[in-house]
JSON list of C-alpha atoms in Angstrom, two decimals:
[
{"chain": "A", "resi": 1385, "resn": "MET", "atom": "CA", "xyz": [-10.61, 8.04, 26.84]},
{"chain": "A", "resi": 1386, "resn": "SER", "atom": "CA", "xyz": [-7.94, 7.48, 28.54]},
{"chain": "A", "resi": 1387, "resn": "SER", "atom": "CA", "xyz": [-4.45, 9.86, 26.84]},
{"chain": "A", "resi": 1388, "resn": "TYR", "atom": "CA", "xyz": [-1.02, 9.18, 28.06]},
{"chain": "A", "resi": 1389, "resn": "LEU", "atom": "CA", "xyz": [1.97, 11.62, 27.56]},
{"chain": "A", "resi": 1390, "resn": "LEU", "atom": "CA", "xyz": [5.33, 11.08, 26.24]},
{"chain": "A", "resi": 1391, "resn": "HIS", "atom": "CA", "xyz": [7.27, 13.75, 27.88]},
{"chain": "A", "resi": 1392, "resn": "PHE", "atom": "CA", "xyz": [10.80, 14.57, 25.38]},
{"chain": "A", "resi": 1393, "resn": "GLY", "atom": "CA", "xyz": [13.27, 15.77, 27.48]},
{"chain": "A", "resi": 1394, "resn": "MET", "atom": "CA", "xyz": [12.59, 19.32, 30.66]},
{"chain": "A", "resi": 1395, "resn": "GLY", "atom": "CA", "xyz": [10.56, 22.03, 29.33]},
{"chain": "A", "resi": 1396, "resn": "HIS", "atom": "CA", "xyz": [10.22, 20.94, 25.92]},
{"chain": "A", "resi": 1397, "resn": "GLY", "atom": "CA", "xyz": [6.67, 19.55, 26.84]},
{"chain": "A", "resi": 1398, "resn": "SER", "atom": "CA", "xyz": [4.60, 16.63, 25.83]},
{"chain": "A", "resi": 1399, "resn": "VAL", "atom": "CA", "xyz": [3.16, 14.92, 23.23]},
{"chain": "A", "resi": 1400, "resn": "SER", "atom": "CA", "xyz": [0.13, 13.16, 23.04]},
{"chain": "A", "resi": 1401, "resn": "LEU", "atom": "CA", "xyz": [0.33, 8.92, 22.31]},
{"chain": "A", "resi": 1402, "resn": "GLU", "atom": "CA", "xyz": [-2.38, 9.19, 19.70]},
{"chain": "A", "resi": 1403, "resn": "THR", "atom": "CA", "xyz": [-0.31, 12.39, 17.80]},
{"chain": "A", "resi": 1404, "resn": "LEU", "atom": "CA", "xyz": [2.44, 10.07, 17.19]},
{"chain": "A", "resi": 1405, "resn": "ALA", "atom": "CA", "xyz": [0.48, 6.53, 16.43]},
{"chain": "A", "resi": 1406, "resn": "LEU", "atom": "CA", "xyz": [-1.05, 7.51, 12.55]},
{"chain": "A", "resi": 1407, "resn": "PRO", "atom": "CA", "xyz": [2.49, 9.35, 12.01]},
{"chain": "A", "resi": 1408, "resn": "SER", "atom": "CA", "xyz": [4.30, 6.74, 12.53]},
{"chain": "A", "resi": 1409, "resn": "VAL", "atom": "CA", "xyz": [1.95, 3.85, 11.39]},
{"chain": "A", "resi": 1410, "resn": "LEU", "atom": "CA", "xyz": [2.05, 5.94, 8.28]},
{"chain": "A", "resi": 1411, "resn": "VAL", "atom": "CA", "xyz": [6.66, 5.59, 8.31]},
{"chain": "A", "resi": 1412, "resn": "LEU", "atom": "CA", "xyz": [5.85, 2.27, 9.24]},
{"chain": "A", "resi": 1413, "resn": "ALA", "atom": "CA", "xyz": [3.33, 1.23, 6.69]},
{"chain": "A", "resi": 1414, "resn": "GLY", "atom": "CA", "xyz": [4.97, 3.32, 3.50]},
{"chain": "A", "resi": 1415, "resn": "GLY", "atom": "CA", "xyz": [8.65, 1.89, 4.52]},
{"chain": "A", "resi": 1416, "resn": "ALA", "atom": "CA", "xyz": [6.35, -1.88, 4.35]},
{"chain": "A", "resi": 1417, "resn": "SER", "atom": "CA", "xyz": [4.86, -1.12, 0.87]},
{"chain": "A", "resi": 1418, "resn": "VAL", "atom": "CA", "xyz": [8.56, 0.00, -1.18]},
{"chain": "A", "resi": 1419, "resn": "ILE", "atom": "CA", "xyz": [10.23, -3.25, 0.28]},
{"chain": "A", "resi": 1420, "resn": "VAL", "atom": "CA", "xyz": [7.58, -5.50, -0.65]},
{"chain": "A", "resi": 1421, "resn": "VAL", "atom": "CA", "xyz": [7.28, -3.00, -4.06]},
{"chain": "A", "resi": 1422, "resn": "GLY", "atom": "CA", "xyz": [10.32, -3.68, -4.67]},
{"chain": "A", "resi": 1423, "resn": "LEU", "atom": "CA", "xyz": [10.45, -7.08, -4.18]},
{"chain": "A", "resi": 1424, "resn": "ALA", "atom": "CA", "xyz": [7.51, -7.49, -6.44]},
{"chain": "A", "resi": 1425, "resn": "ILE", "atom": "CA", "xyz": [9.35, -5.50, -9.25]},
{"chain": "A", "resi": 1426, "resn": "ALA", "atom": "CA", "xyz": [12.78, -7.74, -9.06]},
{"chain": "A", "resi": 1427, "resn": "ALA", "atom": "CA", "xyz": [10.44, -11.23, -9.57]},
{"chain": "A", "resi": 1428, "resn": "PHE", "atom": "CA", "xyz": [8.92, -9.22, -11.99]},
{"chain": "A", "resi": 1429, "resn": "ALA", "atom": "CA", "xyz": [11.96, -8.38, -14.29]},
{"chain": "A", "resi": 1430, "resn": "GLN", "atom": "CA", "xyz": [13.44, -12.15, -13.42]},
{"chain": "A", "resi": 1431, "resn": "ARG", "atom": "CA", "xyz": [9.25, -13.32, -14.78]},
{"chain": "A", "resi": 1432, "resn": "ARG", "atom": "CA", "xyz": [8.48, -10.59, -17.05]},
{"chain": "A", "resi": 1433, "resn": "SER", "atom": "CA", "xyz": [4.61, -12.08, -17.41]},
{"chain": "A", "resi": 1434, "resn": "ARG", "atom": "CA", "xyz": [1.71, -9.92, -16.73]},
{"chain": "A", "resi": 1435, "resn": "SER", "atom": "CA", "xyz": [1.10, -11.69, -13.42]},
{"chain": "A", "resi": 1436, "resn": "TYR", "atom": "CA", "xyz": [3.55, -10.18, -12.32]},
{"chain": "A", "resi": 1437, "resn": "LEU", "atom": "CA", "xyz": [2.92, -7.36, -14.08]},
{"chain": "A", "resi": 1438, "resn": "LEU", "atom": "CA", "xyz": [-1.06, -6.83, -12.35]},
{"chain": "A", "resi": 1439, "resn": "ILE", "atom": "CA", "xyz": [0.95, -8.13, -9.29]},
{"chain": "A", "resi": 1440, "resn": "VAL", "atom": "CA", "xyz": [3.28, -5.36, -8.77]},
{"chain": "A", "resi": 1441, "resn": "LEU", "atom": "CA", "xyz": [0.29, -2.94, -9.70]},
{"chain": "A", "resi": 1442, "resn": "ALA", "atom": "CA", "xyz": [-1.54, -4.31, -7.38]},
{"chain": "A", "resi": 1443, "resn": "LEU", "atom": "CA", "xyz": [0.46, -3.73, -4.35]},
{"chain": "A", "resi": 1444, "resn": "LEU", "atom": "CA", "xyz": [1.12, -0.40, -5.87]},
{"chain": "A", "resi": 1445, "resn": "THR", "atom": "CA", "xyz": [-1.49, 0.08, -4.38]},
{"chain": "A", "resi": 1446, "resn": "LEU", "atom": "CA", "xyz": [-0.76, -0.70, -0.94]},
{"chain": "A", "resi": 1447, "resn": "LEU", "atom": "CA", "xyz": [1.50, 2.02, -1.22]},
{"chain": "A", "resi": 1448, "resn": "ALA", "atom": "CA", "xyz": [-0.94, 5.29, -3.00]},
{"chain": "A", "resi": 1449, "resn": "ARG", "atom": "CA", "xyz": [-3.02, 4.14, 0.71]},
{"chain": "A", "resi": 1450, "resn": "THR", "atom": "CA", "xyz": [-0.36, 4.86, 2.53]},
{"chain": "A", "resi": 1451, "resn": "VAL", "atom": "CA", "xyz": [-0.16, 8.26, 0.34]},
{"chain": "A", "resi": 1452, "resn": "VAL", "atom": "CA", "xyz": [-3.86, 9.26, 0.91]},
{"chain": "A", "resi": 1453, "resn": "GLY", "atom": "CA", "xyz": [-3.59, 8.71, 4.71]},
{"chain": "A", "resi": 1454, "resn": "TRP", "atom": "CA", "xyz": [-0.58, 11.45, 4.89]},
{"chain": "A", "resi": 1455, "resn": "LEU", "atom": "CA", "xyz": [-2.67, 13.81, 2.14]},
{"chain": "A", "resi": 1456, "resn": "ALA", "atom": "CA", "xyz": [-5.78, 13.19, 5.02]},
{"chain": "A", "resi": 1457, "resn": "MET", "atom": "CA", "xyz": [-2.93, 13.15, 7.63]},
{"chain": "A", "resi": 1458, "resn": "GLY", "atom": "CA", "xyz": [-1.68, 17.11, 6.85]},
{"chain": "A", "resi": 1459, "resn": "GLU", "atom": "CA", "xyz": [-5.50, 17.81, 5.87]},
{"chain": "A", "resi": 1460, "resn": "LEU", "atom": "CA", "xyz": [-4.69, 18.30, 2.41]},
{"chain": "A", "resi": 1461, "resn": "LEU", "atom": "CA", "xyz": [-7.72, 15.74, 1.77]},
{"chain": "A", "resi": 1462, "resn": "PRO", "atom": "CA", "xyz": [-10.71, 16.63, 3.44]},
{"chain": "A", "resi": 1463, "resn": "VAL", "atom": "CA", "xyz": [-11.74, 12.68, 5.83]},
{"chain": "A", "resi": 1464, "resn": "GLY", "atom": "CA", "xyz": [-14.92, 11.84, 3.32]},
{"chain": "A", "resi": 1465, "resn": "MET", "atom": "CA", "xyz": [-12.37, 11.25, 0.47]},
{"chain": "A", "resi": 1466, "resn": "HIS", "atom": "CA", "xyz": [-9.98, 9.97, 1.98]},
{"chain": "A", "resi": 1467, "resn": "HIS", "atom": "CA", "xyz": [-12.40, 6.90, 3.02]},
{"chain": "A", "resi": 1468, "resn": "LEU", "atom": "CA", "xyz": [-13.43, 6.01, -0.82]},
{"chain": "A", "resi": 1469, "resn": "MET", "atom": "CA", "xyz": [-10.13, 6.80, -1.84]},
{"chain": "A", "resi": 1470, "resn": "GLU", "atom": "CA", "xyz": [-9.32, 4.04, 0.40]},
{"chain": "A", "resi": 1471, "resn": "HIS", "atom": "CA", "xyz": [-12.16, 1.41, -0.59]},
{"chain": "A", "resi": 1472, "resn": "ALA", "atom": "CA", "xyz": [-11.31, 1.99, -3.91]},
{"chain": "A", "resi": 1473, "resn": "LEU", "atom": "CA", "xyz": [-7.43, 1.20, -3.77]},
{"chain": "A", "resi": 1474, "resn": "ASP", "atom": "CA", "xyz": [-9.52, -2.22, -2.26]},
{"chain": "A", "resi": 1475, "resn": "GLY", "atom": "CA", "xyz": [-11.53, -2.24, -5.19]},
{"chain": "A", "resi": 1476, "resn": "VAL", "atom": "CA", "xyz": [-8.57, -2.03, -7.24]},
{"chain": "A", "resi": 1477, "resn": "MET", "atom": "CA", "xyz": [-6.13, -4.32, -5.62]},
{"chain": "A", "resi": 1478, "resn": "ALA", "atom": "CA", "xyz": [-9.29, -7.48, -5.63]},
{"chain": "A", "resi": 1479, "resn": "VAL", "atom": "CA", "xyz": [-9.55, -7.16, -9.05]},
{"chain": "A", "resi": 1480, "resn": "LEU", "atom": "CA", "xyz": [-5.57, -6.63, -10.68]},
{"chain": "A", "resi": 1481, "resn": "LEU", "atom": "CA", "xyz": [-5.20, -9.31, -8.16]},
{"chain": "A", "resi": 1482, "resn": "ILE", "atom": "CA", "xyz": [-7.60, -12.14, -9.64]},
{"chain": "A", "resi": 1483, "resn": "ALA", "atom": "CA", "xyz": [-6.98, -10.78, -13.12]},
{"chain": "A", "resi": 1484, "resn": "ALA", "atom": "CA", "xyz": [-3.14, -11.83, -12.04]},
{"chain": "A", "resi": 1485, "resn": "VAL", "atom": "CA", "xyz": [-4.14, -15.46, -11.45]},
{"chain": "A", "resi": 1486, "resn": "TYR", "atom": "CA", "xyz": [-6.69, -15.39, -13.76]},
{"chain": "A", "resi": 1487, "resn": "PHE", "atom": "CA", "xyz": [-3.89, -14.71, -16.83]},
{"chain": "A", "resi": 1488, "resn": "ALA", "atom": "CA", "xyz": [-1.37, -17.06, -14.73]},
{"chain": "A", "resi": 1489, "resn": "ARG", "atom": "CA", "xyz": [-3.80, -19.61, -15.03]},
{"chain": "A", "resi": 1490, "resn": "THR", "atom": "CA", "xyz": [-5.19, -19.32, -18.66]},
{"chain": "A", "resi": 1491, "resn": "THR", "atom": "CA", "xyz": [-0.95, -18.94, -20.29]},
{"chain": "A", "resi": 1492, "resn": "ASP", "atom": "CA", "xyz": [1.04, -21.41, -21.60]},
{"chain": "A", "resi": 1493, "resn": "PRO", "atom": "CA", "xyz": [3.98, -20.87, -18.64]},
{"chain": "A", "resi": 1494, "resn": "THR", "atom": "CA", "xyz": [6.76, -22.36, -21.03]},
{"chain": "A", "resi": 1495, "resn": "THR", "atom": "CA", "xyz": [5.78, -19.97, -23.62]},
{"chain": "A", "resi": 1496, "resn": "GLY", "atom": "CA", "xyz": [3.51, -17.10, -22.37]},
{"chain": "A", "resi": 1497, "resn": "GLY", "atom": "CA", "xyz": [0.75, -17.45, -24.46]},
{"chain": "A", "resi": 1498, "resn": "GLU", "atom": "CA", "xyz": [-2.46, -19.31, -24.40]},
{"chain": "A", "resi": 1499, "resn": "ARG", "atom": "CA", "xyz": [-3.11, -22.28, -23.93]},
{"chain": "A", "resi": 1500, "resn": "ALA", "atom": "CA", "xyz": [-5.45, -25.11, -25.71]}
]
């Protein structure tokens, strides 16, 4: 695999693109996750329904995945545990989203109670 080098000023050496790629992706993912979770919290604050709360929790798993990525990159979390945690968070997200759809379909939107 070829390695591309970026040069930052004279005498400062060089940094490989691979070295910058993961931190850059994690910063972008973390920022996007914070924005999306913030929007979801705002929607939940307006609707105050169980489905919206479950969606907020599901989207928080995206932010948790970013934290797991940072921990692994900083060598605070072993690679195997990182892999396991990311798959577990994927499963949690899926369950939360399925539950949100289920509760959205089984409650009366006007009263918030169970449908007959």
